[in-house]
PDB file of C-alpha atoms in Angstrom:
ATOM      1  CA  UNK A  24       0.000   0.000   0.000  1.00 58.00           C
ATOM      2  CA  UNK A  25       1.536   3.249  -0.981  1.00 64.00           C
ATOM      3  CA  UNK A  26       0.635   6.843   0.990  1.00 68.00           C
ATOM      4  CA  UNK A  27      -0.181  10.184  -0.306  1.00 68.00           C
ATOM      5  CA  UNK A  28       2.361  12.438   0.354  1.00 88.00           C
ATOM      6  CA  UNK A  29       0.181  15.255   0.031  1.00 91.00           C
ATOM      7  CA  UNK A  30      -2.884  15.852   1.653  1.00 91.00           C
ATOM      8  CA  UNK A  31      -6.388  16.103   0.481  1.00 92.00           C
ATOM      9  CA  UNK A  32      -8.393  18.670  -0.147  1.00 93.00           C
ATOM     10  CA  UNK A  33     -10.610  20.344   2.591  1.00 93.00           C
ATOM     11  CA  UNK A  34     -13.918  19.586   2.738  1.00 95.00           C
ATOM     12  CA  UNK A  35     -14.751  22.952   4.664  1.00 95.00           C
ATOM     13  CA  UNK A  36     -14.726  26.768   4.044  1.00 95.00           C
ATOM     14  CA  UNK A  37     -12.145  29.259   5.294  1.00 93.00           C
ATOM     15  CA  UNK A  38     -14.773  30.425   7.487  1.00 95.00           C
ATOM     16  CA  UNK A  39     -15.340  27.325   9.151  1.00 96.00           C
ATOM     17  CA  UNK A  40     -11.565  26.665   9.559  1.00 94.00           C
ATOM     18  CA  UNK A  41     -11.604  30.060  11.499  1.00 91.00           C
ATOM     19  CA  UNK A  42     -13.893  29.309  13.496  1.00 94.00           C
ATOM     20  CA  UNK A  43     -12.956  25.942  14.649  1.00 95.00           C
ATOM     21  CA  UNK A  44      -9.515  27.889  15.445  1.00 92.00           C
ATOM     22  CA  UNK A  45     -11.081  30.476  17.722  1.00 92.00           C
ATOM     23  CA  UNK A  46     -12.087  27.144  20.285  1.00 93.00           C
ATOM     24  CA  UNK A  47      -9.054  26.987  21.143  1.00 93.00           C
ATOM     25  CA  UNK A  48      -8.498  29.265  23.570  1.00 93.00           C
ATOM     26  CA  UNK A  49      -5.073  31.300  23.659  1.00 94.00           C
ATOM     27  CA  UNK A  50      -2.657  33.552  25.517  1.00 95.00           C
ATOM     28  CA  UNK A  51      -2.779  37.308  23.622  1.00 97.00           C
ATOM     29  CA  UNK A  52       0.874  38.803  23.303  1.00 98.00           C
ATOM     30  CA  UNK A  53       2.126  41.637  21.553  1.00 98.00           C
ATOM     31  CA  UNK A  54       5.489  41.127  19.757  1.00 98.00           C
ATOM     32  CA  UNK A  55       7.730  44.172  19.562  1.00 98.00           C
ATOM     33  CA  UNK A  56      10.879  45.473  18.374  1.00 97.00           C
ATOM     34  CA  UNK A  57      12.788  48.086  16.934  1.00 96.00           C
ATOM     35  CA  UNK A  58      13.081  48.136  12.875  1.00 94.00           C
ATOM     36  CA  UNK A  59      16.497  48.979  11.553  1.00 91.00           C
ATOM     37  CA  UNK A  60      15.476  53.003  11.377  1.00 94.00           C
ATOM     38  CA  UNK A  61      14.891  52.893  14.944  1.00 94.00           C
ATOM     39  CA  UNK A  62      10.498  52.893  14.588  1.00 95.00           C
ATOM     40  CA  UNK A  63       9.100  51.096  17.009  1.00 97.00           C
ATOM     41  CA  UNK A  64       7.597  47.874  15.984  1.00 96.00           C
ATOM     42  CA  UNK A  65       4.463  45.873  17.753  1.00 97.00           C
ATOM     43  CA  UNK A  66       1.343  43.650  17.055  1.00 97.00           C
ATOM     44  CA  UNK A  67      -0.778  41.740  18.731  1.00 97.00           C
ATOM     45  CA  UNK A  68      -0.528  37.704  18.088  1.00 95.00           C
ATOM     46  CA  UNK A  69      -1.896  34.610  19.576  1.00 92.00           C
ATOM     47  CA  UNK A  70      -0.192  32.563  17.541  1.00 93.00           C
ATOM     48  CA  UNK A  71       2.708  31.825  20.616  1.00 96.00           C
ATOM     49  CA  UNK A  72       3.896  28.715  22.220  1.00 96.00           C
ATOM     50  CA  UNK A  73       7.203  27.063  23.365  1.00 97.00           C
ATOM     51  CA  UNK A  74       9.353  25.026  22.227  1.00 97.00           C
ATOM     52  CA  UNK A  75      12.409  23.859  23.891  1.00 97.00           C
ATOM     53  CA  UNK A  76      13.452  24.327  27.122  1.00 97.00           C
ATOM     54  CA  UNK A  77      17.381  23.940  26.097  1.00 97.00           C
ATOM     55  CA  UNK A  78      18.080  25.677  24.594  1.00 97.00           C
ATOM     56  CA  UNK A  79      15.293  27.669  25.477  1.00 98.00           C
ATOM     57  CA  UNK A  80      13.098  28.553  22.212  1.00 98.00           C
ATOM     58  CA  UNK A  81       9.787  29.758  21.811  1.00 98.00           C
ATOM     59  CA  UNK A  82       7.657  30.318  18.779  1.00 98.00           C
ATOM     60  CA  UNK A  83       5.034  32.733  17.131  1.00 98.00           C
ATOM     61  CA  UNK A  84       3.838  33.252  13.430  1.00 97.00           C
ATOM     62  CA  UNK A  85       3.201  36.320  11.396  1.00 97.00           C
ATOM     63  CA  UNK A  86       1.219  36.471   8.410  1.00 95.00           C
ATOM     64  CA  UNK A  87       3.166  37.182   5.213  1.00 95.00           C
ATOM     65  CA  UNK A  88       1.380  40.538   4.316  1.00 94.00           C
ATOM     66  CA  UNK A  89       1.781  42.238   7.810  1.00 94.00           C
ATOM     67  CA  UNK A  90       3.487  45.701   7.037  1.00 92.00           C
ATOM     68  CA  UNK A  91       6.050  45.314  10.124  1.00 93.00           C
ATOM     69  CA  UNK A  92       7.254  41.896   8.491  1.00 95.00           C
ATOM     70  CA  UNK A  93      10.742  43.395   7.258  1.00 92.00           C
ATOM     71  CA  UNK A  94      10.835  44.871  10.724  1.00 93.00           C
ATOM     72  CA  UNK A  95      10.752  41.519  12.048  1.00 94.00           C
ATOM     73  CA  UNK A  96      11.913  39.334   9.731  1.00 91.00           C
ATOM     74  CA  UNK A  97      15.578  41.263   9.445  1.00 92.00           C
ATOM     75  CA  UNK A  98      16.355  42.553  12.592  1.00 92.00           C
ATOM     76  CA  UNK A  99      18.289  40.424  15.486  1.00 95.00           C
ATOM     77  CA  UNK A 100      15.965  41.029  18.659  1.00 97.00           C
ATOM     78  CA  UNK A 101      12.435  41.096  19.187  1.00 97.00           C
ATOM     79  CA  UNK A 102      10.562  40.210  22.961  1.00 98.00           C
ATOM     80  CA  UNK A 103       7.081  38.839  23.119  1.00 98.00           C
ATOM     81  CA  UNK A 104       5.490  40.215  25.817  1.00 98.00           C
ATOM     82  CA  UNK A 105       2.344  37.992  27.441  1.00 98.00           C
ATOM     83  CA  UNK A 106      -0.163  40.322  28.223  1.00 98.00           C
ATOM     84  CA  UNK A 107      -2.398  40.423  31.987  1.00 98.00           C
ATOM     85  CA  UNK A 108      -6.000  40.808  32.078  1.00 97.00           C
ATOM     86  CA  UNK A 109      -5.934  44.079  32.389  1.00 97.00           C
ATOM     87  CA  UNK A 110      -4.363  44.970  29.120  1.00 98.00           C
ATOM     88  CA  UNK A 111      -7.159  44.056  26.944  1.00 97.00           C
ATOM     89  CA  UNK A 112      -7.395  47.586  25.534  1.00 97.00           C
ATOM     90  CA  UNK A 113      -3.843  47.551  24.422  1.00 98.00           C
ATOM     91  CA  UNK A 114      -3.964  44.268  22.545  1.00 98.00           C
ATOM     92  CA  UNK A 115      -7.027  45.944  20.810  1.00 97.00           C
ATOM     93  CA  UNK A 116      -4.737  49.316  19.946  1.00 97.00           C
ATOM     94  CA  UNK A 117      -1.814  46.739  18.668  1.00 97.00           C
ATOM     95  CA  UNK A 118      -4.412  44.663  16.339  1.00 96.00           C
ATOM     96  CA  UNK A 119      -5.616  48.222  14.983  1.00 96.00           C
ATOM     97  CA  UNK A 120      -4.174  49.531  11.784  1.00 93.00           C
ATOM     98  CA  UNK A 121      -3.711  53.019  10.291  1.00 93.00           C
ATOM     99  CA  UNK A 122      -3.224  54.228  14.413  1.00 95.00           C
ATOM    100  CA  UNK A 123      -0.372  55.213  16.421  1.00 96.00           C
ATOM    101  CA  UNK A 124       0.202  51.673  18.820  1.00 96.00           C
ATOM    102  CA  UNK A 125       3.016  53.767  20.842  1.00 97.00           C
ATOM    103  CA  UNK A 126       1.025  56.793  21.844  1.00 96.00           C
ATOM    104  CA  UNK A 127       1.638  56.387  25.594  1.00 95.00           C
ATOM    105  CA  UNK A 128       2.621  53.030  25.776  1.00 98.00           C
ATOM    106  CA  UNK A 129       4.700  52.302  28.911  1.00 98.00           C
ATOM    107  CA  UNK A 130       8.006  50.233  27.949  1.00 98.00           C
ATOM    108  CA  UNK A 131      11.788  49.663  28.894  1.00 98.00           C
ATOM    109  CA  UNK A 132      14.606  48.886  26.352  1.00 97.00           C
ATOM    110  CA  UNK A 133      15.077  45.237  26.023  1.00 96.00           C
ATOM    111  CA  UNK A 134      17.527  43.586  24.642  1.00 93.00           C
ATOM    112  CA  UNK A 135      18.659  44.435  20.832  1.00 92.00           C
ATOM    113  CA  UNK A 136      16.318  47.693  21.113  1.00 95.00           C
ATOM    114  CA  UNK A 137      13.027  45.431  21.472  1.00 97.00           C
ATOM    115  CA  UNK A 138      10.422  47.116  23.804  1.00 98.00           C
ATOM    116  CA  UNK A 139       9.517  45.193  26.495  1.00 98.00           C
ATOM    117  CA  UNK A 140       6.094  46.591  27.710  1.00 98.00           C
ATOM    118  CA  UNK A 141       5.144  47.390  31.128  1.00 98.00           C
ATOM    119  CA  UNK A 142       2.628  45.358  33.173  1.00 97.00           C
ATOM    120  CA  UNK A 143       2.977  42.376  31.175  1.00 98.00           C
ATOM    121  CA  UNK A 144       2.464  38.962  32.748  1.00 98.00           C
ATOM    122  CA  UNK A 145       5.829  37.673  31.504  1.00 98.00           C
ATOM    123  CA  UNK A 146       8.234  38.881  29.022  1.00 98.00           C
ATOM    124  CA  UNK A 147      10.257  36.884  26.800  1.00 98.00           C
ATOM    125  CA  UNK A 148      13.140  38.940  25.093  1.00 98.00           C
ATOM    126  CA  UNK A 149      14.281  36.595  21.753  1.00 98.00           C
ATOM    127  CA  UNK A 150      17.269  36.537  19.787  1.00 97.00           C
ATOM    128  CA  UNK A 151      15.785  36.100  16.418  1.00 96.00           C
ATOM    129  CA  UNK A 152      16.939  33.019  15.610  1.00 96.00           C
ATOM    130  CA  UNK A 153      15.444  31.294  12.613  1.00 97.00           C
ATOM    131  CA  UNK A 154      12.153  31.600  10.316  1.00 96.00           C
ATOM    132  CA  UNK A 155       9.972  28.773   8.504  1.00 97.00           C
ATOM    133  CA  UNK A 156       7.749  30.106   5.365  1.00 96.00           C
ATOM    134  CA  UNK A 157       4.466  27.735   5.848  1.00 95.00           C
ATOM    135  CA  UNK A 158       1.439  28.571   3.959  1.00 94.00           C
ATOM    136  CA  UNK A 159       0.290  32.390   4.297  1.00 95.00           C
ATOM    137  CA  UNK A 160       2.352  33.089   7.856  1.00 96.00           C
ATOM    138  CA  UNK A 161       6.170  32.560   8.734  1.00 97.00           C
ATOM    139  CA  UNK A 162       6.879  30.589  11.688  1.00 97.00           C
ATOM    140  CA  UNK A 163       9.354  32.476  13.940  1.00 98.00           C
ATOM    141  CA  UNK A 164      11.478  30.924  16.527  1.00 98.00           C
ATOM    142  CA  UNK A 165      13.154  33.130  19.085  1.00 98.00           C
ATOM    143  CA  UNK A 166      15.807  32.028  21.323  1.00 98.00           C
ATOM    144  CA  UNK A 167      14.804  33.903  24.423  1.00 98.00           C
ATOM    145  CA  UNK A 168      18.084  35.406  26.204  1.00 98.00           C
ATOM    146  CA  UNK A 169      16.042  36.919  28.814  1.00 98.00           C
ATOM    147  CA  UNK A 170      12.441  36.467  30.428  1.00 98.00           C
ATOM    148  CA  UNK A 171      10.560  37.568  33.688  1.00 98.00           C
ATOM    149  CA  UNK A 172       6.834  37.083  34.573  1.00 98.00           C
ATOM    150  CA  UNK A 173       4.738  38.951  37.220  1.00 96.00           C
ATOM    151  CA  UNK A 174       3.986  36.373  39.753  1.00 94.00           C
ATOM    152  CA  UNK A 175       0.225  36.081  40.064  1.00 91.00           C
ATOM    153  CA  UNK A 176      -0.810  37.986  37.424  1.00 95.00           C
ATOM    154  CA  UNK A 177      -4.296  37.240  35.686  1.00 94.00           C
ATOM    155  CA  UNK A 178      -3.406  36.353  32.151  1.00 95.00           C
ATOM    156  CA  UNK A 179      -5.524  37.673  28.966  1.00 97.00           C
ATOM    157  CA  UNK A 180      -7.160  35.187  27.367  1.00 96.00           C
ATOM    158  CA  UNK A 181      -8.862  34.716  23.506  1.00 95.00           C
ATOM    159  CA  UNK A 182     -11.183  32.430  22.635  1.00 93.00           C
ATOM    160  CA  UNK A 183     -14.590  32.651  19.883  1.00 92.00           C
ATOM    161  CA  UNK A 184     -13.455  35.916  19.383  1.00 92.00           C
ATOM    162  CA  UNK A 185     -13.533  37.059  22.740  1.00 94.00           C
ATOM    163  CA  UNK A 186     -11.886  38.239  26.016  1.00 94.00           C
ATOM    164  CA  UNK A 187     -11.540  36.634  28.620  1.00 94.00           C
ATOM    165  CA  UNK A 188      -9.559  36.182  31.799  1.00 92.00           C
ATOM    166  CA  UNK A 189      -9.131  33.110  33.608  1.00 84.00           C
ATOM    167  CA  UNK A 190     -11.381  31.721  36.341  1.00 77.00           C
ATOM    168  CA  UNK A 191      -9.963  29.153  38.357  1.00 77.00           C
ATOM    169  CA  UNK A 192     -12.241  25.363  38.195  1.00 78.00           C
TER     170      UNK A 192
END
């Protein structure tokens, strides 16, 4: 019996695909970092998980199209901040387009220029260490050279399109 090395077809919409995504409930982070001009770089992604411990690597995925993709894709640094309950209204600003993310933004200078924001539940500042074209996004995997977390912060959480924070079970 021989296998396909390709796989079929879906049998559903992009719409439904979407949707069967948003079950899954995530973390909400905003990547940042400085392009090579100095501009301050930073969007809002759920697309974030880990992936070794050593070294230690974590990963995230941009799509193709996203203006702040040379930003990201050439420069060295960039930290992934994990965003606390209580930032919703900044991951909204950092998923908006045409605005000015920055206006009063609290942040310290990571490493390699990349803005580490303040309040965040945990921080993870990444060497940018290697990128994976898959479909309509890039896979980016960060070696982190630095992280901290806020001890018993409330996370923000996304799932169905919607906000949430955690409630313990």
């Amino acid at each position: 019996m021989t296998t396909s090395r390709r796989a079929k077809p879906p049998t559903f919409s992009p719409e439904e695909f979407r949707e069967a995504l948003g079950m899954f409930a995530t973390g909400v982070t905003i990547v940042t970092a400085r392009s090579a001009e100095g501009a301050l770089v930073g969007l809002t992604a759920n697309s974030f998980n880990s992936v070794s411990l050593a070294p230690p690597l974590v990963l995230w995925s941009l799509a193709r199209a996203a203006a702040s993709m040379a930003a990201l894709s050439t420069g060295s640094h960039y930290a992934i901040n994990i965003l606390a309950a209580n930032q919703k209204q900044l991951a909204e600003r950092f998923a908006t387009k045409n605005i000015d993310r920055w206006a009063d933004v609290a942040f310290t200078e990571g490493l390699g220029g990349a803005p580490v924001l303040a309040g965040a539940a945990a921080s993870f500042e990444c060497f940018n260490r290697s990128r994976y074209d898959e479909g309509d996004h890039v896979i980016f995997v960060g070696e982190v050279e630095r992280c901290t977390h806020n001890a018993g912060a409330s996370p923000l959480l996304f799932h169905g399109g919607r906000f949430y924070t955690e409630h313990p079970l």
